[in-house]
Short mmCIF file of C-alpha atoms in Angstrom, two decimals:
data_model
loop_
_atom_site.label_atom_id
_atom_site.label_comp_id
_atom_site.label_asym_id
_atom_site.label_seq_id
_atom_site.Cartn_x
_atom_site.Cartn_y
_atom_site.Cartn_z
CA UNK A 1 0.00 0.00 0.00
CA UNK A 2 1.45 3.33 -1.01
CA UNK A 3 2.11 5.90 1.69
CA UNK A 4 4.12 9.06 1.84
CA UNK A 5 5.37 11.76 4.16
CA UNK A 6 6.44 14.07 1.30
CA UNK A 7 4.90 17.40 2.39
CA UNK A 8 4.87 18.69 -1.20
CA UNK A 9 2.68 15.79 -2.35
CA UNK A 10 0.32 16.11 0.56
CA UNK A 11 0.10 19.91 0.23
CA UNK A 12 -0.67 19.76 -3.49
CA UNK A 13 -3.43 17.17 -3.08
CA UNK A 14 -4.95 18.90 -0.06
CA UNK A 15 -4.98 22.20 -1.93
CA UNK A 16 -6.81 20.52 -4.84
CA UNK A 17 -9.47 19.06 -2.52
CA UNK A 18 -10.00 22.32 -0.65
CA UNK A 19 -10.62 24.48 -3.70
CA UNK A 20 -14.16 25.86 -4.05
CA UNK A 21 -14.62 24.43 -7.59
CA UNK A 22 -13.78 20.98 -6.19
CA UNK A 23 -16.51 21.37 -3.57
CA UNK A 24 -18.94 22.35 -6.34
CA UNK A 25 -18.25 18.98 -7.99
CA UNK A 26 -18.31 16.96 -4.73
CA UNK A 27 -21.78 18.11 -3.70
CA UNK A 28 -23.82 16.74 -6.65
CA UNK A 29 -21.96 13.42 -6.42
CA UNK A 30 -22.74 13.13 -2.71
CA UNK A 31 -26.29 14.26 -3.45
CA UNK A 32 -26.78 11.40 -5.93
CA UNK A 33 -25.37 8.94 -3.40
CA UNK A 34 -28.55 9.43 -1.36
CA UNK A 35 -30.90 9.99 -4.31
CA UNK A 36 -33.01 6.84 -3.99
CA UNK A 37 -33.34 7.19 -0.23
CA UNK A 38 -34.28 10.85 -0.65
CA UNK A 39 -37.15 9.94 -2.98
CA UNK A 40 -38.00 6.68 -1.18
CA UNK A 41 -41.64 7.59 -0.43
CA UNK A 42 -42.29 8.25 -4.13
CA UNK A 43 -40.36 5.11 -5.11
CA UNK A 44 -42.40 2.96 -2.69
CA UNK A 45 -45.65 4.65 -3.73
CA UNK A 46 -44.96 4.12 -7.43
CA UNK A 47 -44.02 0.47 -6.93
CA UNK A 48 -47.21 -0.07 -4.90
CA UNK A 49 -49.58 1.28 -7.55
CA UNK A 50 -50.64 -1.02 -10.38
CA UNK A 51 -47.34 -2.83 -11.05
CA UNK A 52 -48.42 -6.12 -9.49
CA UNK A 53 -45.73 -6.30 -6.81
CA UNK A 54 -46.55 -7.68 -3.36
CA UNK A 55 -45.94 -5.62 -0.20
CA UNK A 56 -42.84 -7.72 0.54
CA UNK A 57 -41.50 -7.32 -3.03
CA UNK A 58 -41.96 -3.56 -2.76
CA UNK A 59 -39.96 -3.60 0.47
CA UNK A 60 -37.09 -5.51 -1.16
CA UNK A 61 -37.08 -3.30 -4.29
CA UNK A 62 -37.05 -0.22 -2.04
CA UNK A 63 -33.74 -1.41 -0.57
CA UNK A 64 -32.15 -2.96 -3.69
CA UNK A 65 -30.02 0.09 -4.56
CA UNK A 66 -28.70 0.09 -1.01
CA UNK A 67 -27.39 -3.47 -1.44
CA UNK A 68 -25.15 -2.39 -4.32
CA UNK A 69 -24.10 0.81 -2.57
CA UNK A 70 -23.19 -1.20 0.51
CA UNK A 71 -20.94 -3.58 -1.45
CA UNK A 72 -18.80 -0.94 -3.15
CA UNK A 73 -18.76 1.62 -0.35
CA UNK A 74 -17.68 -1.00 2.19
CA UNK A 75 -14.72 -2.02 0.03
CA UNK A 76 -13.77 1.65 -0.30
CA UNK A 77 -11.90 1.57 3.00
CA UNK A 78 -9.26 -0.47 1.14
CA UNK A 79 -8.94 1.64 -2.00
CA UNK A 80 -10.24 5.15 -1.42
CA UNK A 81 -6.77 6.58 -0.66
CA UNK A 82 -5.07 4.71 -3.49
CA UNK A 83 -7.28 4.86 -6.60
CA UNK A 84 -7.73 7.99 -8.76
CA UNK A 85 -10.80 9.74 -7.41
CA UNK A 86 -12.01 11.42 -10.58
CA UNK A 87 -11.99 8.21 -12.63
CA UNK A 88 -13.76 6.23 -9.91
CA UNK A 89 -16.46 8.88 -9.71
CA UNK A 90 -16.94 9.03 -13.48
CA UNK A 91 -17.12 5.25 -13.86
CA UNK A 92 -19.43 4.89 -10.86
CA UNK A 93 -21.88 7.55 -12.01
CA UNK A 94 -21.90 6.06 -15.52
CA UNK A 95 -22.79 2.62 -14.14
CA UNK A 96 -25.56 4.21 -12.05
CA UNK A 97 -26.95 5.87 -15.18
CA UNK A 98 -26.82 2.61 -17.19
CA UNK A 99 -28.67 0.78 -14.40
CA UNK A 100 -31.39 3.44 -14.49
CA UNK A 101 -31.80 3.17 -18.26
CA UNK A 102 -32.12 -0.62 -18.01
CA UNK A 103 -34.69 -0.27 -15.22
CA UNK A 104 -36.94 1.74 -17.54
CA UNK A 105 -37.48 -1.40 -19.62
CA UNK A 106 -38.07 -3.92 -16.83
CA UNK A 107 -41.20 -4.76 -14.83
CA UNK A 108 -40.14 -8.25 -13.71
CA UNK A 109 -39.27 -8.36 -9.98
CA UNK A 110 -36.03 -10.36 -10.26
CA UNK A 111 -34.78 -8.43 -13.31
CA UNK A 112 -35.61 -5.04 -11.81
CA UNK A 113 -34.04 -6.01 -8.48
CA UNK A 114 -30.81 -7.01 -10.24
CA UNK A 115 -30.66 -3.78 -12.22
CA UNK A 116 -31.15 -1.72 -9.07
CA UNK A 117 -28.29 -3.57 -7.36
CA UNK A 118 -26.06 -2.84 -10.38
CA UNK A 119 -27.03 0.84 -10.26
CA UNK A 120 -26.20 0.83 -6.56
CA UNK A 121 -22.73 -0.60 -7.19
CA UNK A 122 -21.84 2.42 -9.31
CA UNK A 123 -23.56 4.84 -6.97
CA UNK A 124 -21.74 3.45 -3.94
CA UNK A 125 -18.26 3.84 -5.43
CA UNK A 126 -18.88 7.48 -6.37
CA UNK A 127 -20.56 8.23 -3.03
CA UNK A 128 -17.67 6.78 -1.02
CA UNK A 129 -15.17 8.99 -2.84
CA UNK A 130 -17.37 12.06 -2.36
CA UNK A 131 -17.63 11.41 1.40
CA UNK A 132 -13.85 11.02 1.70
CA UNK A 133 -13.34 14.24 -0.25
CA UNK A 134 -15.81 16.17 1.89
CA UNK A 135 -14.08 14.83 5.00
CA UNK A 136 -10.79 16.29 3.70
CA UNK A 137 -12.12 19.84 3.36
CA UNK A 138 -11.11 22.56 5.80
CA UNK A 139 -14.36 22.39 7.78
CA UNK A 140 -16.02 18.97 7.47
CA UNK A 141 -19.00 20.00 9.65
CA UNK A 142 -19.93 22.74 7.19
CA UNK A 143 -19.13 20.61 4.16
CA UNK A 144 -21.40 17.82 5.35
CA UNK A 145 -24.03 20.44 6.10
CA UNK A 146 -23.81 21.68 2.50
CA UNK A 147 -24.08 18.07 1.32
CA UNK A 148 -27.33 17.60 3.23
CA UNK A 149 -28.59 20.93 1.87
CA UNK A 150 -27.92 19.73 -1.69
CA UNK A 151 -29.72 16.45 -1.01
CA UNK A 152 -32.68 18.37 0.40
CA UNK A 153 -32.88 20.65 -2.65
CA UNK A 154 -32.81 17.59 -4.91
CA UNK A 155 -35.63 16.03 -2.90
CA UNK A 156 -37.79 19.15 -2.88
CA UNK A 157 -37.63 19.50 -6.64
CA UNK A 158 -38.38 15.80 -7.01
CA UNK A 159 -41.43 15.87 -4.77
CA UNK A 160 -42.74 18.90 -6.63
CA UNK A 161 -42.30 17.69 -10.22
CA UNK A 162 -42.31 13.89 -10.06
CA UNK A 163 -45.92 13.13 -8.98
CA UNK A 164 -47.33 14.69 -12.15
CA UNK A 165 -44.66 13.10 -14.33
CA UNK A 166 -45.21 9.68 -12.75
CA UNK A 167 -48.94 10.01 -13.32
CA UNK A 168 -48.29 10.72 -17.01
CA UNK A 169 -45.31 8.42 -17.71
CA UNK A 170 -45.35 5.88 -14.88
CA UNK A 171 -42.19 4.44 -13.35
CA UNK A 172 -39.96 5.71 -16.17
CA UNK A 173 -40.36 9.30 -14.96
CA UNK A 174 -38.54 8.36 -11.74
CA UNK A 175 -35.47 7.17 -13.63
CA UNK A 176 -35.50 10.07 -16.08
CA UNK A 177 -35.36 12.47 -13.13
CA UNK A 178 -32.39 10.62 -11.63
CA UNK A 179 -30.55 10.57 -14.95
CA UNK A 180 -30.99 14.29 -15.56
CA UNK A 181 -29.12 15.01 -12.32
CA UNK A 182 -26.58 12.26 -13.00
CA UNK A 183 -25.63 13.91 -16.30
CA UNK A 184 -25.03 17.20 -14.46
CA UNK A 185 -22.90 15.43 -11.84
CA UNK A 186 -20.90 13.68 -14.56
CA UNK A 187 -20.17 16.93 -16.41
CA UNK A 188 -19.04 18.75 -13.26
CA UNK A 189 -16.95 15.79 -12.08
CA UNK A 190 -15.17 15.44 -15.43
CA UNK A 191 -13.84 18.99 -15.07
CA UNK A 192 -13.75 19.88 -11.38
CA UNK A 193 -13.59 16.78 -9.16
CA UNK A 194 -10.18 16.29 -7.45
CA UNK A 195 -8.02 13.85 -9.38
CA UNK A 196 -6.90 12.02 -6.22
CA UNK A 197 -7.11 12.12 -2.45
CA UNK A 198 -4.31 12.68 0.00
CA UNK A 199 -2.21 9.51 0.32
CA UNK A 200 -2.01 7.64 3.59
CA UNK A 201 0.75 9.18 5.63
CA UNK A 202 3.42 6.90 7.15
CA UNK A 203 2.44 5.93 10.66
CA UNK A 204 -1.20 6.98 10.19
CA UNK A 205 -3.17 3.89 9.27
CA UNK A 206 -6.68 2.74 9.98
CA UNK A 207 -6.24 0.10 12.68
CA UNK A 208 -9.49 -1.27 14.00
CA UNK A 209 -7.73 -2.84 16.97
CA UNK A 210 -6.79 0.68 18.11
CA UNK A 211 -10.19 2.33 17.52
CA UNK A 212 -12.31 -0.83 17.63
CA UNK A 213 -14.74 0.08 20.42
CA UNK A 214 -15.47 3.56 19.12
CA UNK A 215 -15.50 2.40 15.51
CA UNK A 216 -17.99 -0.37 16.23
CA UNK A 217 -20.27 1.91 18.24
CA UNK A 218 -20.20 4.62 15.55
CA UNK A 219 -20.88 2.12 12.79
CA UNK A 220 -23.69 0.20 14.47
CA UNK A 221 -25.21 3.35 15.95
CA UNK A 222 -25.51 4.76 12.45
CA UNK A 223 -26.92 1.48 11.11
CA UNK A 224 -29.60 1.31 13.79
CA UNK A 225 -30.54 4.98 13.44
CA UNK A 226 -30.94 4.50 9.68
CA UNK A 227 -33.15 1.45 10.21
CA UNK A 228 -35.43 3.86 12.10
CA UNK A 229 -35.25 6.64 9.51
CA UNK A 230 -35.66 4.47 6.40
CA UNK A 231 -38.51 2.43 7.93
CA UNK A 232 -40.57 5.51 8.78
CA UNK A 233 -39.49 7.57 5.77
CA UNK A 234 -40.15 4.78 3.29
CA UNK A 235 -43.79 4.49 4.37
CA UNK A 236 -44.50 8.13 5.16
CA UNK A 237 -46.35 8.65 1.88
CA UNK A 238 -48.41 5.50 2.53
CA UNK A 239 -49.24 6.76 6.05
CA UNK A 240 -50.70 9.95 4.62
CA UNK A 241 -52.71 8.09 2.00
CA UNK A 242 -53.85 5.64 4.69
CA UNK A 243 -55.17 8.61 6.69
CA UNK A 244 -57.36 9.40 3.65
CA UNK A 245 -55.30 12.34 2.45
CA UNK A 246 -55.05 12.76 -1.33
CA UNK A 247 -51.83 11.35 -2.79
CA UNK A 248 -51.06 14.64 -4.57
CA UNK A 249 -51.52 16.56 -1.31
CA UNK A 250 -49.25 14.12 0.54
CA UNK A 251 -46.46 14.55 -2.04
CA UNK A 252 -46.83 18.32 -1.83
CA UNK A 253 -46.55 18.26 1.97
CA UNK A 254 -43.48 16.03 1.88
CA UNK A 255 -41.89 18.23 -0.77
CA UNK A 256 -42.36 21.46 1.18
CA UNK A 257 -41.17 19.70 4.31
CA UNK A 258 -38.04 18.75 2.43
CA UNK A 259 -37.45 22.36 1.42
CA UNK A 260 -37.89 23.56 4.99
CA UNK A 261 -35.50 20.87 6.21
CA UNK A 262 -32.65 22.70 4.46
CA UNK A 263 -32.72 24.94 7.51
CA UNK A 264 -31.94 21.90 9.66
CA UNK A 265 -28.72 21.11 7.84
CA UNK A 266 -27.75 24.80 7.90
CA UNK A 267 -28.50 25.19 11.62
CA UNK A 268 -26.84 21.96 12.78
CA UNK A 269 -23.14 22.99 12.50
CA UNK A 270 -23.78 26.24 14.38
CA UNK A 271 -25.82 24.50 17.08
CA UNK A 272 -23.17 21.76 17.42
CA UNK A 273 -20.44 24.35 17.86
CA UNK A 274 -22.55 26.20 20.43
CA UNK A 275 -23.82 23.33 22.62
CA UNK A 276 -21.79 20.34 21.38
CA UNK A 277 -22.59 17.40 19.12
CA UNK A 278 -24.04 15.33 21.95
CA UNK A 279 -26.67 17.92 22.85
CA UNK A 280 -27.52 18.46 19.18
CA UNK A 281 -28.06 14.73 18.58
CA UNK A 282 -30.14 14.32 21.75
CA UNK A 283 -32.33 17.25 20.72
CA UNK A 284 -32.93 15.59 17.35
CA UNK A 285 -33.85 12.32 19.07
CA UNK A 286 -36.45 13.88 21.38
CA UNK A 287 -38.14 15.77 18.57
CA UNK A 288 -38.13 12.75 16.20
CA UNK A 289 -39.87 10.66 18.85
CA UNK A 290 -42.55 13.36 19.15
CA UNK A 291 -43.11 13.27 15.37
CA UNK A 292 -43.49 9.47 15.43
CA UNK A 293 -46.11 9.86 18.16
CA UNK A 294 -47.91 12.46 16.06
CA UNK A 295 -48.03 10.20 13.01
CA UNK A 296 -49.44 7.43 15.19
CA UNK A 297 -52.27 9.60 16.52
CA UNK A 298 -53.69 10.85 13.23
CA UNK A 299 -57.47 10.82 13.08
CA UNK A 300 -59.85 11.97 10.37
CA UNK A 301 -60.62 15.25 12.10
CA UNK A 302 -56.99 16.28 12.62
CA UNK A 303 -55.15 14.15 10.05
CA UNK A 304 -54.09 16.95 7.70
CA UNK A 305 -52.51 19.28 10.24
CA UNK A 306 -51.05 16.45 12.31
CA UNK A 307 -49.49 14.99 9.17
CA UNK A 308 -48.10 18.36 8.09
CA UNK A 309 -46.55 19.07 11.50
CA UNK A 310 -45.14 15.58 11.96
CA UNK A 311 -43.62 15.15 8.49
CA UNK A 312 -42.17 18.65 8.25
CA UNK A 313 -40.57 18.54 11.71
CA UNK A 314 -39.29 14.98 11.15
CA UNK A 315 -37.56 16.01 7.93
CA UNK A 316 -36.07 19.12 9.56
CA UNK A 317 -34.46 17.08 12.35
CA UNK A 318 -33.39 14.28 10.03
CA UNK A 319 -31.36 16.91 8.14
CA UNK A 320 -30.30 18.45 11.44
CA UNK A 321 -28.84 15.23 12.89
CA UNK A 322 -26.72 14.31 9.84
CA UNK A 323 -23.86 16.86 10.12
CA UNK A 324 -23.06 16.08 13.79
CA UNK A 325 -23.50 12.35 13.08
CA UNK A 326 -21.01 12.43 10.21
CA UNK A 327 -18.59 14.68 12.08
CA UNK A 328 -18.70 12.21 15.00
CA UNK A 329 -18.02 9.36 12.57
CA UNK A 330 -15.12 11.28 11.02
CA UNK A 331 -13.57 11.99 14.42
CA UNK A 332 -13.07 8.30 15.27
CA UNK A 333 -9.70 8.04 13.47
CA UNK A 334 -7.13 10.32 11.88
CA UNK A 335 -6.30 8.28 8.78
CA UNK A 336 -9.23 9.79 6.83
CA UNK A 337 -10.47 6.37 5.73
CA UNK A 338 -13.03 5.39 8.36
CA UNK A 339 -15.45 8.09 7.09
CA UNK A 340 -16.07 6.04 3.93
CA UNK A 341 -17.69 3.39 6.14
CA UNK A 342 -20.36 5.94 7.01
CA UNK A 343 -21.99 5.19 3.65
CA UNK A 344 -22.16 1.40 4.23
CA UNK A 345 -23.61 2.09 7.67
CA UNK A 346 -26.34 4.20 6.08
CA UNK A 347 -26.97 1.54 3.47
CA UNK A 348 -27.19 -1.40 5.86
CA UNK A 349 -29.85 0.52 7.75
CA UNK A 350 -31.63 1.34 4.50
CA UNK A 351 -31.41 -2.30 3.34
CA UNK A 352 -32.96 -3.54 6.59
CA UNK A 353 -35.46 -0.76 7.31
CA UNK A 354 -38.06 -0.96 4.51
CA UNK A 355 -38.37 -4.78 4.40
CA UNK A 356 -38.53 -4.91 8.20
CA UNK A 357 -41.24 -2.24 8.17
CA UNK A 358 -43.16 -4.12 5.47
CA UNK A 359 -43.08 -7.27 7.61
CA UNK A 360 -44.88 -5.47 10.46
CA UNK A 361 -47.58 -3.80 8.33
CA UNK A 362 -50.95 -5.56 8.66
CA UNK A 363 -54.13 -4.24 7.00
CA UNK A 364 -52.43 -0.91 6.22
CA UNK A 365 -51.78 -0.22 9.92
CA UNK A 366 -48.49 1.63 10.36
CA UNK A 367 -48.23 1.99 14.15
CA UNK A 368 -45.80 -0.96 14.42
CA UNK A 369 -43.51 0.82 11.93
CA UNK A 370 -43.50 3.89 14.16
CA UNK A 371 -42.66 1.80 17.24
CA UNK A 372 -39.82 0.19 15.28
CA UNK A 373 -38.58 3.65 14.34
CA UNK A 374 -38.74 4.96 17.89
CA UNK A 375 -36.87 2.06 19.50
CA UNK A 376 -34.13 2.05 16.84
CA UNK A 377 -33.71 5.83 17.02
CA UNK A 378 -33.14 5.68 20.79
CA UNK A 379 -30.54 2.91 20.47
CA UNK A 380 -28.78 4.43 17.45
CA UNK A 381 -28.42 7.97 18.77
CA UNK A 382 -27.52 6.58 22.20
CA UNK A 383 -24.53 4.79 20.69
CA UNK A 384 -23.46 7.87 18.72
CA UNK A 385 -23.62 10.04 21.83
CA UNK A 386 -21.40 7.50 23.60
CA UNK A 387 -18.89 7.69 20.71
CA UNK A 388 -18.83 11.49 20.83
CA UNK A 389 -18.21 11.53 24.57
CA UNK A 390 -15.47 8.88 24.45
CA UNK A 391 -13.77 10.48 21.43
CA UNK A 392 -13.58 13.81 23.24
CA UNK A 393 -12.04 12.18 26.30
CA UNK A 394 -9.51 10.37 24.10
CA UNK A 395 -8.40 13.64 22.50
#
């Protein structure tokens, strides 16, 4: 494995990563890394309407991209500091695009599942590089906050334009929307993305035996939190429809909630610096639990306003918790490689969450999904708080 202590090499690469144009290219790549999760309610809703898939098949298709992303992003810990970043990103995004094009011509469960896994393989490689690059910027807290803001903007536009397009063109509209943004990300990456990351410095390696306890807690805390988020998020559109709200109104509410949640990702770094990451994550936990309770108490007389309040506030604090979560993950080691395992942690949670939620749904009753979300959120954020406290003591 190549390593170096040559300050000229390190300085040149770090300067390349920290340029503003490089950040402009990193953000759309990181945005596309979470694209399917961002639009998961629309993806689940579209798969559930008139395509002949069972509830369990919908759950597995909802997590298929995450399987591919998990495979490549997990392996990234071995190669992310050694392979040329720009070429990995370009190849990964191209494979993602090809998987989307193929998915437009498939309505068979097994075939479509395979294509989504292939798309996820490309997505995961590009996403892992983007996370490593963002972690190398001067202020990772703010960079990750900008990443979440970009993902939120992508989601807002999607929730505003996709329902009408899906109604007119069906499932293909979903993939056309993804590919339009992928083409933009490819063009920016070809010109502006850093050619390579900083090499591993001599004596600074990722050794799990040295960081094992903190690394395991950070990883599994993130997994469990994302089981909670993806389970509730994946069926949020179905919860609104189940409360007899019009599907178009539900998509509009989710879309505006996504726009408002930009404020969460913007506020999080400042709040974390003011009161600490632990307090910021605990605040997010308490409020998320209140939103789950609200979704579980919807009745016909108050369904609309309860749904609006619960979904909007949930999305705000989902965006809010991500920057301190990722900064906590990044603080576990100094080699700059452990951060790429943040993506696999997200994806394991996203692989498990929707199928697990689907298993508990009976007669369109979603309360068990909300209980699942609440329990997992408490455990996940509890572990992350423990990591933050121990990491601060260690430093």
